[in-house]
PDB file of N, CA and C in Angstrom:
ATOM      1  N   MET A   1       5.181   8.884  58.766  1.00 60.00           N
ATOM      2  CA  MET A   1       4.777   8.869  60.099  1.00 60.00           C
ATOM      3  C   MET A   1       3.571   9.826  60.221  1.00 60.00           C
ATOM      4  N   ASP A   2       2.513   9.419  60.430  1.00 88.00           N
ATOM      5  CA  ASP A   2       1.240  10.270  60.523  1.00 88.00           C
ATOM      6  C   ASP A   2       1.314  11.187  61.707  1.00 88.00           C
ATOM      7  N   ILE A   3       1.759  10.742  62.778  1.00 91.00           N
ATOM      8  CA  ILE A   3       1.761  11.432  64.040  1.00 91.00           C
ATOM      9  C   ILE A   3       2.618  12.720  63.837  1.00 91.00           C
ATOM     10  N   LEU A   4       3.743  12.486  63.385  1.00 93.00           N
ATOM     11  CA  LEU A   4       4.774  13.636  63.266  1.00 93.00           C
ATOM     12  C   LEU A   4       4.627  14.263  61.830  1.00 93.00           C
ATOM     13  N   GLU A   5       3.720  13.859  61.065  1.00 94.00           N
ATOM     14  CA  GLU A   5       3.504  14.552  59.812  1.00 94.00           C
ATOM     15  C   GLU A   5       4.947  14.716  58.931  1.00 94.00           C
ATOM     16  N   LEU A   6       5.643  13.549  58.918  1.00 95.00           N
ATOM     17  CA  LEU A   6       6.862  13.485  58.228  1.00 95.00           C
ATOM     18  C   LEU A   6       6.839  12.312  57.252  1.00 95.00           C
ATOM     19  N   ARG A   7       7.750  12.433  56.188  1.00 95.00           N
ATOM     20  CA  ARG A   7       7.694  11.402  55.237  1.00 95.00           C
ATOM     21  C   ARG A   7       8.554  10.269  55.803  1.00 95.00           C
ATOM     22  N   LYS A   8       8.423   9.148  55.277  1.00 93.00           N
ATOM     23  CA  LYS A   8       9.228   7.946  55.786  1.00 93.00           C
ATOM     24  C   LYS A   8      10.742   8.227  55.621  1.00 93.00           C
ATOM     25  N   ASN A   9      11.104   8.773  54.507  1.00 95.00           N
ATOM     26  CA  ASN A   9      12.639   8.983  54.380  1.00 95.00           C
ATOM     27  C   ASN A   9      13.225  10.026  55.296  1.00 95.00           C
ATOM     28  N   GLU A  10      12.441  10.621  55.989  1.00 96.00           N
ATOM     29  CA  GLU A  10      12.907  11.565  56.965  1.00 96.00           C
ATOM     30  C   GLU A  10      13.076  11.003  58.447  1.00 96.00           C
ATOM     31  N   ILE A  11      12.672   9.763  58.622  1.00 94.00           N
ATOM     32  CA  ILE A  11      12.768   9.101  59.782  1.00 94.00           C
ATOM     33  C   ILE A  11      13.444   7.689  59.724  1.00 94.00           C
ATOM     34  N   THR A  12      14.378   7.565  60.575  1.00 94.00           N
ATOM     35  CA  THR A  12      15.068   6.083  60.503  1.00 94.00           C
ATOM     36  C   THR A  12      15.160   5.658  62.043  1.00 94.00           C
ATOM     37  N   PHE A  13      15.139   4.318  62.181  1.00 92.00           N
ATOM     38  CA  PHE A  13      15.467   3.808  63.511  1.00 92.00           C
ATOM     39  C   PHE A  13      16.932   3.716  63.727  1.00 92.00           C
ATOM     40  N   ASP A  14      17.295   4.388  64.762  1.00 92.00           N
ATOM     41  CA  ASP A  14      18.750   4.401  65.102  1.00 92.00           C
ATOM     42  C   ASP A  14      19.118   3.041  65.731  1.00 92.00           C
ATOM     43  N   THR A  15      18.210   2.819  66.778  1.00 92.00           N
ATOM     44  CA  THR A  15      18.332   1.452  67.443  1.00 92.00           C
ATOM     45  C   THR A  15      16.952   0.920  67.792  1.00 92.00           C
ATOM     46  N   GLY A  16      16.836  -0.275  68.194  1.00 91.00           N
ATOM     47  CA  GLY A  16      15.481  -0.857  68.670  1.00 91.00           C
ATOM     48  C   GLY A  16      14.389  -1.121  67.741  1.00 91.00           C
ATOM     49  N   ILE A  17      14.733  -1.398  66.516  1.00 86.00           N
ATOM     50  CA  ILE A  17      13.738  -1.808  65.552  1.00 86.00           C
ATOM     51  C   ILE A  17      12.776  -2.833  66.011  1.00 86.00           C
ATOM     52  N   ARG A  18      13.342  -3.826  66.711  1.00 90.00           N
ATOM     53  CA  ARG A  18      12.422  -4.960  67.090  1.00 90.00           C
ATOM     54  C   ARG A  18      12.062  -4.924  68.658  1.00 90.00           C
ATOM     55  N   SER A  19      12.708  -3.950  69.400  1.00 90.00           N
ATOM     56  CA  SER A  19      12.547  -3.903  70.777  1.00 90.00           C
ATOM     57  C   SER A  19      11.393  -2.909  71.203  1.00 90.00           C
ATOM     58  N   ARG A  20      10.839  -2.965  72.358  1.00 90.00           N
ATOM     59  CA  ARG A  20       9.914  -1.869  72.857  1.00 90.00           C
ATOM     60  C   ARG A  20      10.560  -0.535  73.094  1.00 90.00           C
ATOM     61  N   SER A  21      11.812  -0.400  73.269  1.00 92.00           N
ATOM     62  CA  SER A  21      12.591   0.931  73.403  1.00 92.00           C
ATOM     63  C   SER A  21      13.201   1.244  72.114  1.00 92.00           C
ATOM     64  N   LYS A  22      12.744   2.275  71.574  1.00 90.00           N
ATOM     65  CA  LYS A  22      13.289   2.684  70.288  1.00 90.00           C
ATOM     66  C   LYS A  22      14.003   4.022  70.337  1.00 90.00           C
ATOM     67  N   ILE A  23      14.938   4.177  69.386  1.00 93.00           N
ATOM     68  CA  ILE A  23      15.567   5.526  69.225  1.00 93.00           C
ATOM     69  C   ILE A  23      15.477   5.886  67.763  1.00 93.00           C
ATOM     70  N   LEU A  24      14.816   6.998  67.510  1.00 90.00           N
ATOM     71  CA  LEU A  24      14.503   7.394  66.121  1.00 90.00           C
ATOM     72  C   LEU A  24      15.500   8.565  65.736  1.00 90.00           C
ATOM     73  N   ARG A  25      15.964   8.531  64.517  1.00 94.00           N
ATOM     74  CA  ARG A  25      16.746   9.753  63.971  1.00 94.00           C
ATOM     75  C   ARG A  25      15.778  10.365  62.980  1.00 94.00           C
ATOM     76  N   ILE A  26      15.610  11.670  63.210  1.00 95.00           N
ATOM     77  CA  ILE A  26      14.686  12.502  62.393  1.00 95.00           C
ATOM     78  C   ILE A  26      15.711  13.449  61.656  1.00 95.00           C
ATOM     79  N   THR A  27      15.651  13.348  60.282  1.00 95.00           N
ATOM     80  CA  THR A  27      16.558  14.216  59.445  1.00 95.00           C
ATOM     81  C   THR A  27      15.894  15.377  58.855  1.00 95.00           C
ATOM     82  N   SER A  28      14.592  15.475  59.183  1.00 95.00           N
ATOM     83  CA  SER A  28      13.836  16.555  58.529  1.00 95.00           C
ATOM     84  C   SER A  28      14.212  18.002  59.198  1.00 95.00           C
ATOM     85  N   LYS A  29      14.197  18.975  58.406  1.00 95.00           N
ATOM     86  CA  LYS A  29      14.393  20.381  58.874  1.00 95.00           C
ATOM     87  C   LYS A  29      13.065  21.005  58.978  1.00 95.00           C
ATOM     88  N   ARG A  30      11.895  20.365  58.726  1.00 94.00           N
ATOM     89  CA  ARG A  30      10.635  20.981  58.812  1.00 94.00           C
ATOM     90  C   ARG A  30       9.966  20.815  60.207  1.00 94.00           C
ATOM     91  N   ILE A  31      10.772  20.133  61.174  1.00 95.00           N
ATOM     92  CA  ILE A  31      10.249  19.954  62.455  1.00 95.00           C
ATOM     93  C   ILE A  31      11.267  20.083  63.530  1.00 95.00           C
ATOM     94  N   THR A  32      10.942  20.715  64.709  1.00 96.00           N
ATOM     95  CA  THR A  32      11.915  20.889  65.795  1.00 96.00           C
ATOM     96  C   THR A  32      11.770  19.762  66.840  1.00 96.00           C
ATOM     97  N   LEU A  33      12.801  19.603  67.683  1.00 94.00           N
ATOM     98  CA  LEU A  33      12.693  18.570  68.658  1.00 94.00           C
ATOM     99  C   LEU A  33      11.502  18.834  69.615  1.00 94.00           C
ATOM    100  N   GLN A  34      11.362  20.253  69.893  1.00 97.00           N
ATOM    101  CA  GLN A  34      10.129  20.551  70.687  1.00 97.00           C
ATOM    102  C   GLN A  34       8.914  20.216  70.165  1.00 97.00           C
ATOM    103  N   GLU A  35       8.709  20.243  68.924  1.00 96.00           N
ATOM    104  CA  GLU A  35       7.527  20.049  68.184  1.00 96.00           C
ATOM    105  C   GLU A  35       7.259  18.396  68.150  1.00 96.00           C
ATOM    106  N   VAL A  36       8.388  17.589  67.957  1.00 94.00           N
ATOM    107  CA  VAL A  36       8.398  16.246  68.063  1.00 94.00           C
ATOM    108  C   VAL A  36       7.861  15.789  69.461  1.00 94.00           C
ATOM    109  N   GLN A  37       8.485  16.226  70.481  1.00 94.00           N
ATOM    110  CA  GLN A  37       8.182  15.941  71.811  1.00 94.00           C
ATOM    111  C   GLN A  37       6.646  16.312  72.161  1.00 94.00           C
ATOM    112  N   GLU A  38       6.158  17.382  71.752  1.00 96.00           N
ATOM    113  CA  GLU A  38       4.788  17.833  71.963  1.00 96.00           C
ATOM    114  C   GLU A  38       3.799  16.859  71.217  1.00 96.00           C
ATOM    115  N   LYS A  39       4.123  16.568  69.970  1.00 94.00           N
ATOM    116  CA  LYS A  39       3.207  15.626  69.142  1.00 94.00           C
ATOM    117  C   LYS A  39       3.182  14.162  69.855  1.00 94.00           C
ATOM    118  N   LEU A  40       4.406  13.761  70.202  1.00 91.00           N
ATOM    119  CA  LEU A  40       4.461  12.444  70.872  1.00 91.00           C
ATOM    120  C   LEU A  40       3.704  12.437  72.116  1.00 91.00           C
ATOM    121  N   LYS A  41       3.899  13.424  73.036  1.00 94.00           N
ATOM    122  CA  LYS A  41       3.179  13.471  74.321  1.00 94.00           C
ATOM    123  C   LYS A  41       1.692  13.600  74.059  1.00 94.00           C
ATOM    124  N   ARG A  42       1.238  14.364  73.148  1.00 94.00           N
ATOM    125  CA  ARG A  42      -0.179  14.493  72.843  1.00 94.00           C
ATOM    126  C   ARG A  42      -0.824  13.188  72.357  1.00 94.00           C
ATOM    127  N   GLN A  43      -0.106  12.388  71.549  1.00 92.00           N
ATOM    128  CA  GLN A  43      -0.541  11.159  71.056  1.00 92.00           C
ATOM    129  C   GLN A  43      -0.686  10.048  72.243  1.00 92.00           C
ATOM    130  N   ILE A  44       0.303  10.152  73.182  1.00 90.00           N
ATOM    131  CA  ILE A  44       0.177   9.257  74.327  1.00 90.00           C
ATOM    132  C   ILE A  44      -0.908   9.555  75.340  1.00 90.00           C
ATOM    133  N   THR A  45      -1.148  10.834  75.436  1.00 92.00           N
ATOM    134  CA  THR A  45      -2.291  11.310  76.365  1.00 92.00           C
ATOM    135  C   THR A  45      -3.635  10.865  75.768  1.00 92.00           C
ATOM    136  N   GLU A  46      -3.777  11.147  74.411  1.00 89.00           N
ATOM    137  CA  GLU A  46      -5.024  10.726  73.689  1.00 89.00           C
ATOM    138  C   GLU A  46      -5.390   9.150  73.797  1.00 89.00           C
ATOM    139  N   LYS A  47      -4.250   8.423  73.786  1.00 79.00           N
ATOM    140  CA  LYS A  47      -4.335   6.974  73.778  1.00 79.00           C
ATOM    141  C   LYS A  47      -4.511   6.321  75.095  1.00 79.00           C
ATOM    142  N   GLY A  48      -3.927   7.041  76.183  1.00 72.00           N
ATOM    143  CA  GLY A  48      -3.936   6.618  77.556  1.00 72.00           C
ATOM    144  C   GLY A  48      -5.288   6.657  78.178  1.00 72.00           C
TER     145      GLY A  48
END
């Protein structure tokens, strides 16, 4: 995942692989929840 700078094996879809609403499970110890939220918010505002 380029946005989060994680490897594919560190992220899995918990639910919603085909729906618009998704729940991701991040197993990496290299990133915190706060960092994930900041990076996703930044990406949304850049695209918006």
